[in-house]
C-alpha positions as a printed NumPy array, in Angstrom:
array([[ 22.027,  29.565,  12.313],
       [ 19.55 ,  29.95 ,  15.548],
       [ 20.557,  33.636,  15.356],
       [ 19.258,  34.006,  11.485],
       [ 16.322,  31.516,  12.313],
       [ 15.224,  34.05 ,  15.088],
       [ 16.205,  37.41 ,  13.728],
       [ 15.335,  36.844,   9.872],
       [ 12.576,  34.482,   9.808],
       [ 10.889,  34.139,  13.081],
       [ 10.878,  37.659,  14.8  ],
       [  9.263,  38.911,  11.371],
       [  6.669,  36.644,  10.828],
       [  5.308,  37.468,  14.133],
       [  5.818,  41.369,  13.575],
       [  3.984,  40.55 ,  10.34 ],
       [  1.257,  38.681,  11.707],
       [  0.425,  40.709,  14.747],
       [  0.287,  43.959,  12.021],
       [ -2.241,  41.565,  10.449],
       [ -4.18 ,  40.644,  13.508],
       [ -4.343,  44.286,  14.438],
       [ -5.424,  45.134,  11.282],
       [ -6.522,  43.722,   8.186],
       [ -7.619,  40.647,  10.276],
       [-10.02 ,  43.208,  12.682],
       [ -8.295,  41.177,  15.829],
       [ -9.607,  37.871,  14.534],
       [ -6.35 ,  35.649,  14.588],
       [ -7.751,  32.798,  11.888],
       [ -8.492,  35.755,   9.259],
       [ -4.997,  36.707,  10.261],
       [ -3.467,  33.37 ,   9.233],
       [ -5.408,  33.048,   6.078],
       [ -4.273,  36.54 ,   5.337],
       [ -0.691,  35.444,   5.432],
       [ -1.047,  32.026,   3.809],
       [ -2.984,  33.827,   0.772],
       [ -0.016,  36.799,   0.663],
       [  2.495,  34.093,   0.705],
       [  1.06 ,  32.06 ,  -1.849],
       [  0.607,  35.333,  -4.034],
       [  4.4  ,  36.21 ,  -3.618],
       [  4.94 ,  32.296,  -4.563],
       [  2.425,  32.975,  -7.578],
       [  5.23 ,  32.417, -10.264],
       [  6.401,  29.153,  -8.941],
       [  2.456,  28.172,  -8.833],
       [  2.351,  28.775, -12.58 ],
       [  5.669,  27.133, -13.734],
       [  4.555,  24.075, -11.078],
       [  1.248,  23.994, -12.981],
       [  2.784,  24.331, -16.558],
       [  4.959,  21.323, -15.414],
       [  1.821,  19.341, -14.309],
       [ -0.2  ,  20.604, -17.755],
       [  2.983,  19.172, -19.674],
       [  2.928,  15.693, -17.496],
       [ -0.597,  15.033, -18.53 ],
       [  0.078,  15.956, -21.584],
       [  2.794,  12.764, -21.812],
       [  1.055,  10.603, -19.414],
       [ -0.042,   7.99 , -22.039],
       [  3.212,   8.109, -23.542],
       [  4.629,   7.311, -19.867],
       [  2.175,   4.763, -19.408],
       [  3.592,   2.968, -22.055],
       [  7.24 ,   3.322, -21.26 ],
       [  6.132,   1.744, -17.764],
       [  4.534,  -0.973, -19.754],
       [  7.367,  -1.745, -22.273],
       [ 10.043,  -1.662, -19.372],
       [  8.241,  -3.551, -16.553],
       [ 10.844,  -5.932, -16.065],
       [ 13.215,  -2.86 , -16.066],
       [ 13.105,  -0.408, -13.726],
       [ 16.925,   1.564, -14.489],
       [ 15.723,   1.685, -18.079],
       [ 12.58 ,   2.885, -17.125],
       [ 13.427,   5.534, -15.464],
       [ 16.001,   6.449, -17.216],
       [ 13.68 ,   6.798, -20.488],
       [ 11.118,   8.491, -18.422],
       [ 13.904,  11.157, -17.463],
       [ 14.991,  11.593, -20.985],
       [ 11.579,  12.469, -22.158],
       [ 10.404,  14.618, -19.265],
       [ 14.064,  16.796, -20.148],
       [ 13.174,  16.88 , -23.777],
       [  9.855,  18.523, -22.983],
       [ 11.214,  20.483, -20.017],
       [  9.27 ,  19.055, -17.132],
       [ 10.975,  19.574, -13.835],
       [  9.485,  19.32 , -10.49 ],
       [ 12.518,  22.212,  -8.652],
       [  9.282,  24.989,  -8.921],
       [  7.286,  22.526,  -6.695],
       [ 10.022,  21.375,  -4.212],
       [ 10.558,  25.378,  -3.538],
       [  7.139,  25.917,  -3.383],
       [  6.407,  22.98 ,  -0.517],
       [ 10.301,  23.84 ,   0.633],
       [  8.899,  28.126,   1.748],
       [  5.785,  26.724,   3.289],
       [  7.218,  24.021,   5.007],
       [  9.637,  26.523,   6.601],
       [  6.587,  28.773,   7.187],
       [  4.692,  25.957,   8.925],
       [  7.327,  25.378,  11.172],
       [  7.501,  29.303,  12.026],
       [  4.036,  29.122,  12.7  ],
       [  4.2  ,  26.233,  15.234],
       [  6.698,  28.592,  17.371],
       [  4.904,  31.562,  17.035],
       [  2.412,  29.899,  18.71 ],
       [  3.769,  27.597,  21.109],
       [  6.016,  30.735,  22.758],
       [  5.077,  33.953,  20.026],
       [  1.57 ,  35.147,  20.028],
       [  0.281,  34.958,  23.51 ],
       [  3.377,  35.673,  25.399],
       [  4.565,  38.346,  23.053],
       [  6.972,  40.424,  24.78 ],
       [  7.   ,  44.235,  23.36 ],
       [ 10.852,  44.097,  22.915],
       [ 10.16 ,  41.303,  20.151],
       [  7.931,  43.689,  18.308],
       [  8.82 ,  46.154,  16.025],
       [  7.875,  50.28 ,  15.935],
       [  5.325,  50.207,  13.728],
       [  3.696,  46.951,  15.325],
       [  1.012,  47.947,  17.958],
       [  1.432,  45.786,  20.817],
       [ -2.55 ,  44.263,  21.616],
       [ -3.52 ,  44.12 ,  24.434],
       [ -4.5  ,  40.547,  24.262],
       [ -4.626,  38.086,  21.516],
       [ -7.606,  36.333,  20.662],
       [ -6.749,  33.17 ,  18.923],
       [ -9.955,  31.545,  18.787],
       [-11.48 ,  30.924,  15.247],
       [-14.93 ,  29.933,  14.236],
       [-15.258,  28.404,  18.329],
       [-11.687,  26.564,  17.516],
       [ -8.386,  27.512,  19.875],
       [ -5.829,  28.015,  16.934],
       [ -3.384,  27.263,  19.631],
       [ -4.428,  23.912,  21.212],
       [ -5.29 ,  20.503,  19.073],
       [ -8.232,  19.594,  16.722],
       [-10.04 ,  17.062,  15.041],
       [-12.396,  18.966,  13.128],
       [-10.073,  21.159,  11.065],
       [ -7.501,  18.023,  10.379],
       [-10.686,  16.204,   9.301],
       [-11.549,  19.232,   6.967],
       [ -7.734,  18.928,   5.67 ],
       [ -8.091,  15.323,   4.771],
       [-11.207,  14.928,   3.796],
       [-10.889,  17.947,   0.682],
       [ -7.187,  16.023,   0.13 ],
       [ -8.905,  12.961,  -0.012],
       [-11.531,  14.251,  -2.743],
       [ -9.345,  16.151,  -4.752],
       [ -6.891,  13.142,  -5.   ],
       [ -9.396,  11.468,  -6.102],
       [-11.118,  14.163,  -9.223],
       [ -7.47 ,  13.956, -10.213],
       [ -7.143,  10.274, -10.548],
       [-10.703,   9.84 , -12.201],
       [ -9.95 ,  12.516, -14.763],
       [ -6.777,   9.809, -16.057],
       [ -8.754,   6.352, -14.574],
       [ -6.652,   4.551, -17.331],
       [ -3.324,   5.13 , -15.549],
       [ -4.059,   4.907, -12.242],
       [ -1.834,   2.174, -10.648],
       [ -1.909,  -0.194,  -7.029],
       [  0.237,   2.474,  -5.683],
       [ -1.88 ,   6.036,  -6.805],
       [ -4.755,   3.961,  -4.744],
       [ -2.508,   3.272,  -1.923],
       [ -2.008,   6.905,  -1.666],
       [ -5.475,   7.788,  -2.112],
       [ -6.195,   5.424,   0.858],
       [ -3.106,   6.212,   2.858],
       [ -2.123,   9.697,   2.363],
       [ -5.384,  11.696,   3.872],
       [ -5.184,   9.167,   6.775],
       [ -1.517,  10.393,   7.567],
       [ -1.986,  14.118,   6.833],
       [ -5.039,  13.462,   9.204],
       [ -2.814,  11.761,  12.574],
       [ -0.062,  14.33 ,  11.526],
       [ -2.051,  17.615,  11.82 ],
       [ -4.088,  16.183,  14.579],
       [ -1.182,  16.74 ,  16.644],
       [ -0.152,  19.642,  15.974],
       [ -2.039,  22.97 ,  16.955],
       [ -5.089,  23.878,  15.053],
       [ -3.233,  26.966,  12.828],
       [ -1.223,  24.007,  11.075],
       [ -4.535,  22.671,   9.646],
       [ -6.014,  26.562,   8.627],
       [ -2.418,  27.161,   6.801],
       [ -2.733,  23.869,   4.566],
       [ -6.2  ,  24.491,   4.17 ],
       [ -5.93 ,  27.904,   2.828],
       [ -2.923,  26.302,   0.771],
       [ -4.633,  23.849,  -0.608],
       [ -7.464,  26.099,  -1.896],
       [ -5.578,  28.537,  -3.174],
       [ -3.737,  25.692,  -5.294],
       [ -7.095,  24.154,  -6.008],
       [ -8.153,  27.749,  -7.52 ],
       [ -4.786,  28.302,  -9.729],
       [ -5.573,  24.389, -10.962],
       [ -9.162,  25.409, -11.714],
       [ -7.994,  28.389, -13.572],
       [ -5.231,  26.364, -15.362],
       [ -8.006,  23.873, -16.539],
       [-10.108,  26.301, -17.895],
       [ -8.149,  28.327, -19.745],
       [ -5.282,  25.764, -21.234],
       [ -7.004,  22.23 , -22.052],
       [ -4.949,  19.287, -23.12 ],
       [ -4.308,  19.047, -26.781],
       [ -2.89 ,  16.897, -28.881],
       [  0.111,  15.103, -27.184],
       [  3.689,  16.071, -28.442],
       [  5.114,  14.712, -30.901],
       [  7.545,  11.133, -30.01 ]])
């Protein structure tokens, strides 16, 4: 497994990104990693459209849900169970998403390591051929060290989270529970502490991510609007 990790997955995301950094990116390493986060979201494209068809059909049966939650409070087995049945009848599933946060979860983690031991100790044996070797790496971005921690960029992070959690839960106010708030509250906060940690490339990757999904949403929205719900 550490073989595969090494040989398959980390040795050519740094080949990858260094051809980036050399050039596409014009030796700017943040360019570089948006680069790669928008090419890997592109690649991911279809499973961003089936995620969003799922989420266009969800809204399309959220009243229908709200009411199932309402007729089977005292029942939670039942209520899930009827939820399930109805989300399979209209061929909602959520597998598109849990591959789609699955690759970049994996990719995040490459990231970290190409940057804790990768990018500025690159030995030439680890590149490929066709990879010019630099002969240093610039990783600052914007007057930010994509290698060492930030608060500004995880701030960035949670506050667009924070605000687009929020346009969601406004646009269906009526079925917004204790818990959707909790998240609202809680979630930015931990995606905050979390990425404040880590080096400042982990907050440029899910930023880039998140826009790009905002985009697809905002295209979704404005060319498919919610009709009349399906039939029950």
């Amino acid at each position: 497994m550490g073989a595969f990790w090494h040989d398959y997955l980390y040795t050519p995301l740094l080949n990858f990104l260094m051809f980036l950094y050399n050039g596409p990116a014009f030796g700017n390493m943040g360019v570089a990693i948006i680069e790669l986060t928008v090419l890997l979201r592109l690649v991911l494209l279809p499973l961003s459209v089936l995620d969003e068809r799922n989420r266009f059909r969800y809204e399309k049966l959220n009243r229908r849900i709200a009411a199932i939650e309402r007729d089977f409070k005292a029942d939670p087995v039942k209520r899930k169970e009827m939820i399930r049945q109805m989300l399979k009848e209209h061929r909602v599933n959520y597998w598109s998403k849990v591959f789609l946060l699955g690759v970049q979860a994996v990719v995040l983690v490459l990231l970290y390591q190409v940057f804790v031991s990768g990018v500025r100790f690159t030995r030439h044996e680890m590149l490929y051929a066709w990879v010019r070797v630099p002969d240093q790496v610039n990783t600052f971005f914007l007057g930010f060290d994509l290698a060492e921690k930030s608060v500004f960029w995880p701030g960035v992070v949670a506050v667009l989270l924070f605000v687009n959690t929020y346009t969601v839960q406004k646009q269906r106010e009526h079925l917004v529970t204790k818990s959707d708030v909790m998240y609202l509250m809680l979630f930015p906060v931990f995606t905050f502490v979390v990425l404040m940690i880590l080096p400042t490339v982990k907050s440029i990757f899910v930023l880039t991510s998140m826009v790009f999904t905002m985009i697809v949403f905002a295209i979704r929205k404005t060319f498919f609007r919610l009709g009349k719900e399906p039939p029950g």
